[in-house]
Amino acid sequence: MKRLAPAVAIISALALAACRTTAPRPHETGAAASSGGTLATFECPVKIPAREIIIVRHADRDKDNDTHAKHTGNSDYDSLTSEGWARVAALAAAVKGDGVTRIVATTTLRTQQTAYGVESDLAKAGHTPFLDFASLAHSSDAAAITRRLEAAQPNDVVLVICHHEYVPGIIHDLGGPIVADINDAEYDRLYTLKRSAADSSQWTLAEKSFGAPFAH
């Protein structure tokens, strides 16, 4: 019987994976990436006070010219490129109509530059969201960011600015579908999670692109 345990574990894992919804990228389904169409409806396993969560990675970074990283191996001080600053403006424009009240970001330079840039652009339009950098270092994982979302204020619209490897994990932790991994050179993907007004446990997930598109 002990020899059967690995096989049973594999079968159970496959069955669990089959129960989850896989959400392909819009370009993989033929839908327009800019449409923002709903990919899935799901039940969130944790209580999130916010009514809307927008998730992106930081804007384009200049990892090739970071002398600090070259000497220490620590990439936390990678700055944004000129293309990155253009994307910051595009991100601010993309979320301008969403009424962002809070920005959650990790403490790396590139995420904070992205966050401050968006906050500055939104402030020019008379709307200044709260910046939340609470102990989210680059070493933080998706679960740490999920905990910050649980601490949001009721009916917040939260913009999460993190790292490409965290985005699928955050969506997964919130009960959402499996989404494609983000390429290291890909910066244009934006996910929006909205809570149902009728049932606070029910959420929808939509995806769209912003700024310069990712060249495959």
Tab-separated table of C-alpha atoms in Angstrom:
chain	number	residue	atom	x	y	z
A	1	MET	CA	0.000	0.000	0.000
A	2	LYS	CA	2.843	2.402	0.708
A	3	ARG	CA	3.984	2.130	-2.922
A	4	LEU	CA	0.603	3.461	-4.057
A	5	ALA	CA	0.885	6.691	-2.051
A	6	PRO	CA	2.862	8.683	-4.680
A	7	ALA	CA	0.429	7.624	-7.405
A	8	VAL	CA	-2.564	8.623	-5.296
A	9	ALA	CA	-0.946	12.000	-4.575
A	10	ILE	CA	-0.344	12.596	-8.290
A	11	ILE	CA	-3.929	11.666	-9.194
A	12	SER	CA	-5.274	13.945	-6.446
A	13	ALA	CA	-3.121	16.841	-7.658
A	14	LEU	CA	-4.318	16.373	-11.234
A	15	ALA	CA	-7.925	16.253	-10.094
A	16	LEU	CA	-7.476	19.462	-8.111
A	17	ALA	CA	-5.879	21.221	-11.064
A	18	ALA	CA	-8.762	20.117	-13.288
A	19	CYS	CA	-11.224	21.783	-10.919
A	20	ARG	CA	-9.612	25.211	-11.358
A	21	THR	CA	-10.417	27.534	-14.207
A	22	THR	CA	-7.525	28.400	-16.491
A	23	ALA	CA	-7.708	31.915	-17.899
A	24	PRO	CA	-5.649	32.340	-21.093
A	25	ARG	CA	-4.399	35.752	-22.114
A	26	PRO	CA	-6.724	37.708	-24.461
A	27	HIS	CA	-4.263	37.441	-27.356
A	28	GLU	CA	-4.411	33.650	-26.972
A	29	THR	CA	-8.210	33.599	-27.351
A	30	GLY	CA	-8.389	36.133	-30.153
A	31	ALA	CA	-10.046	38.782	-27.966
A	32	ALA	CA	-8.723	42.320	-27.992
A	33	ALA	CA	-6.237	42.807	-25.188
A	34	SER	CA	-7.519	46.310	-24.585
A	35	SER	CA	-11.139	45.209	-24.188
A	36	GLY	CA	-10.906	44.437	-20.488
A	37	GLY	CA	-13.347	41.537	-20.915
A	38	THR	CA	-14.268	39.359	-17.942
A	39	LEU	CA	-12.153	36.199	-17.756
A	40	ALA	CA	-13.797	34.517	-14.791
A	41	THR	CA	-16.196	34.766	-11.861
A	42	PHE	CA	-14.982	33.201	-8.638
A	43	GLU	CA	-15.457	33.020	-4.877
A	44	CYS	CA	-12.783	34.696	-2.753
A	45	PRO	CA	-11.705	32.509	0.225
A	46	VAL	CA	-10.577	35.505	2.332
A	47	LYS	CA	-12.490	38.595	3.429
A	48	ILE	CA	-11.303	41.592	1.422
A	49	PRO	CA	-12.874	44.933	2.447
A	50	ALA	CA	-11.930	46.571	-0.863
A	51	ARG	CA	-14.478	46.628	-3.647
A	52	GLU	CA	-11.907	46.575	-6.443
A	53	ILE	CA	-8.296	45.433	-6.797
A	54	ILE	CA	-6.079	46.341	-9.752
A	55	ILE	CA	-2.852	44.340	-10.082
A	56	VAL	CA	0.165	45.205	-12.232
A	57	ARG	CA	3.903	44.722	-12.088
A	58	HIS	CA	6.205	47.749	-11.833
A	59	ALA	CA	7.023	49.696	-14.996
A	60	ASP	CA	9.987	48.880	-17.263
A	61	ARG	CA	13.236	48.693	-15.279
A	62	ASP	CA	16.842	49.418	-16.212
A	63	LYS	CA	18.366	46.201	-14.906
A	64	ASP	CA	21.354	46.318	-17.281
A	65	ASN	CA	22.761	49.567	-15.858
A	66	ASP	CA	22.297	49.032	-12.128
A	67	THR	CA	25.836	49.167	-10.721
A	68	HIS	CA	24.547	48.344	-7.228
A	69	ALA	CA	23.081	45.068	-8.472
A	70	LYS	CA	26.253	44.214	-10.375
A	71	HIS	CA	28.363	44.598	-7.240
A	72	THR	CA	25.974	43.134	-4.667
A	73	GLY	CA	23.570	40.912	-6.584
A	74	ASN	CA	20.707	42.922	-5.034
A	75	SER	CA	18.344	44.258	-7.703
A	76	ASP	CA	16.214	46.321	-5.301
A	77	TYR	CA	17.735	49.532	-6.650
A	78	ASP	CA	16.935	48.980	-10.321
A	79	SER	CA	15.471	52.239	-11.605
A	80	LEU	CA	12.901	52.797	-14.344
A	81	THR	CA	13.923	53.388	-17.942
A	82	SER	CA	12.529	56.193	-20.095
A	83	GLU	CA	10.105	53.597	-21.458
A	84	GLY	CA	9.195	52.805	-17.868
A	85	TRP	CA	8.306	56.404	-17.076
A	86	ALA	CA	6.140	56.501	-20.204
A	87	ARG	CA	4.389	53.383	-18.924
A	88	VAL	CA	3.800	55.044	-15.541
A	89	ALA	CA	1.873	57.776	-17.360
A	90	ALA	CA	-0.036	55.131	-19.319
A	91	LEU	CA	-0.877	53.285	-16.100
A	92	ALA	CA	-2.168	56.459	-14.464
A	93	ALA	CA	-4.352	57.068	-17.511
A	94	ALA	CA	-5.586	53.453	-17.461
A	95	VAL	CA	-6.756	53.630	-13.823
A	96	LYS	CA	-7.829	57.290	-13.778
A	97	GLY	CA	-11.517	56.433	-13.985
A	98	ASP	CA	-11.403	53.682	-11.356
A	99	GLY	CA	-11.195	55.976	-8.338
A	100	VAL	CA	-8.055	54.438	-6.827
A	101	THR	CA	-7.976	55.145	-3.076
A	102	ARG	CA	-4.942	53.088	-2.038
A	103	ILE	CA	-1.705	51.975	-3.711
A	104	VAL	CA	0.046	48.921	-2.271
A	105	ALA	CA	3.629	48.445	-3.420
A	106	THR	CA	6.773	46.625	-2.414
A	107	THR	CA	9.772	48.624	-1.220
A	108	THR	CA	12.029	48.250	-4.242
A	109	LEU	CA	12.998	51.420	-6.078
A	110	ARG	CA	11.195	50.473	-9.307
A	111	THR	CA	7.864	49.711	-7.597
A	112	GLN	CA	8.035	52.892	-5.522
A	113	GLN	CA	8.908	54.993	-8.576
A	114	THR	CA	5.902	53.464	-10.334
A	115	ALA	CA	3.660	54.081	-7.310
A	116	TYR	CA	4.799	57.665	-6.740
A	117	GLY	CA	4.503	58.420	-10.451
A	118	VAL	CA	0.920	57.166	-10.632
A	119	GLU	CA	0.026	58.933	-7.372
A	120	SER	CA	1.490	62.193	-8.704
A	121	ASP	CA	-0.426	61.965	-11.980
A	122	LEU	CA	-3.694	61.169	-10.185
A	123	ALA	CA	-3.082	64.052	-7.753
A	124	LYS	CA	-2.919	66.474	-10.697
A	125	ALA	CA	-6.496	65.434	-11.450
A	126	GLY	CA	-7.479	66.243	-7.860
A	127	HIS	CA	-7.406	62.699	-6.500
A	128	THR	CA	-4.607	61.512	-4.206
A	129	PRO	CA	-4.608	57.826	-3.148
A	130	PHE	CA	-2.986	56.597	0.063
A	131	LEU	CA	0.453	55.043	-0.461
A	132	ASP	CA	0.897	51.776	1.458
A	133	PHE	CA	4.443	50.374	1.514
A	134	ALA	CA	3.963	48.475	4.791
A	135	SER	CA	6.953	46.136	5.148
A	136	LEU	CA	6.640	44.727	1.657
A	137	ALA	CA	10.269	44.151	0.727
A	138	HIS	CA	11.253	42.499	-2.550
A	139	SER	CA	11.550	39.228	-0.638
A	140	SER	CA	7.840	39.403	0.240
A	141	ASP	CA	5.698	36.757	-1.391
A	142	ALA	CA	2.184	36.858	-2.801
A	143	ALA	CA	0.715	35.942	0.590
A	144	ALA	CA	2.230	39.066	2.183
A	145	ILE	CA	0.505	41.257	-0.366
A	146	THR	CA	-2.772	39.387	0.145
A	147	ARG	CA	-2.526	40.189	3.859
A	148	ARG	CA	-2.185	43.893	2.995
A	149	LEU	CA	-5.359	43.603	0.927
A	150	GLU	CA	-7.165	42.107	3.914
A	151	ALA	CA	-6.136	45.228	5.869
A	152	ALA	CA	-7.575	47.637	3.294
A	153	GLN	CA	-10.374	50.032	4.194
A	154	PRO	CA	-14.006	49.196	3.330
A	155	ASN	CA	-14.816	49.939	-0.320
A	156	ASP	CA	-11.211	50.823	-1.170
A	157	VAL	CA	-10.101	50.634	-4.779
A	158	VAL	CA	-6.587	49.243	-4.413
A	159	LEU	CA	-3.844	49.397	-7.019
A	160	VAL	CA	-1.234	46.712	-6.321
A	161	ILE	CA	2.202	47.322	-7.852
A	162	CYS	CA	4.471	44.336	-7.381
A	163	HIS	CA	6.764	41.976	-9.317
A	164	HIS	CA	5.969	39.772	-12.287
A	165	GLU	CA	6.409	36.517	-10.380
A	166	TYR	CA	3.851	37.547	-7.731
A	167	VAL	CA	0.896	38.520	-9.933
A	168	PRO	CA	-0.412	34.985	-10.721
A	169	GLY	CA	0.081	33.983	-7.069
A	170	ILE	CA	-1.930	36.922	-5.725
A	171	ILE	CA	-4.820	36.123	-8.052
A	172	HIS	CA	-4.610	32.449	-7.041
A	173	ASP	CA	-4.570	33.321	-3.304
A	174	LEU	CA	-7.707	35.402	-3.797
A	175	GLY	CA	-9.474	32.400	-5.328
A	176	GLY	CA	-9.119	33.503	-8.926
A	177	PRO	CA	-8.282	31.354	-11.952
A	178	ILE	CA	-4.814	30.273	-12.985
A	179	VAL	CA	-3.348	32.982	-15.224
A	180	ALA	CA	-0.306	32.775	-17.456
A	181	ASP	CA	3.095	33.600	-16.000
A	182	ILE	CA	4.428	37.036	-16.905
A	183	ASN	CA	7.579	37.206	-19.004
A	184	ASP	CA	10.493	39.140	-17.487
A	185	ALA	CA	10.291	41.568	-20.427
A	186	GLU	CA	6.493	41.970	-20.222
A	187	TYR	CA	5.094	45.069	-18.530
A	188	ASP	CA	1.740	45.758	-20.192
A	189	ARG	CA	-0.602	43.384	-18.375
A	190	LEU	CA	-3.265	44.732	-15.988
A	191	TYR	CA	-5.729	42.641	-13.988
A	192	THR	CA	-8.891	44.014	-12.369
A	193	LEU	CA	-10.749	42.100	-9.662
A	194	LYS	CA	-14.188	43.456	-8.708
A	195	ARG	CA	-16.337	42.377	-5.768
A	196	SER	CA	-20.017	41.739	-6.421
A	197	ALA	CA	-22.316	44.311	-4.830
A	198	ALA	CA	-24.897	41.579	-4.234
A	199	ASP	CA	-22.563	38.950	-2.732
A	200	SER	CA	-19.304	40.076	-1.096
A	201	SER	CA	-17.729	36.628	-1.563
A	202	GLN	CA	-18.153	36.730	-5.351
A	203	TRP	CA	-15.594	38.453	-7.563
A	204	THR	CA	-14.916	38.868	-11.276
A	205	LEU	CA	-11.529	38.986	-12.998
A	206	ALA	CA	-10.772	40.998	-16.124
A	207	GLU	CA	-7.536	41.572	-18.028
A	208	LYS	CA	-6.373	44.302	-20.372
A	209	SER	CA	-3.134	45.792	-21.681
A	210	PHE	CA	-1.815	49.342	-21.250
A	211	GLY	CA	1.111	51.299	-22.629
A	212	ALA	CA	3.565	49.892	-25.161
A	213	PRO	CA	2.595	46.259	-25.942
A	214	PHE	CA	4.796	43.296	-25.116
A	215	ALA	CA	6.707	42.129	-28.217
A	216	HIS	CA	6.718	38.325	-28.337
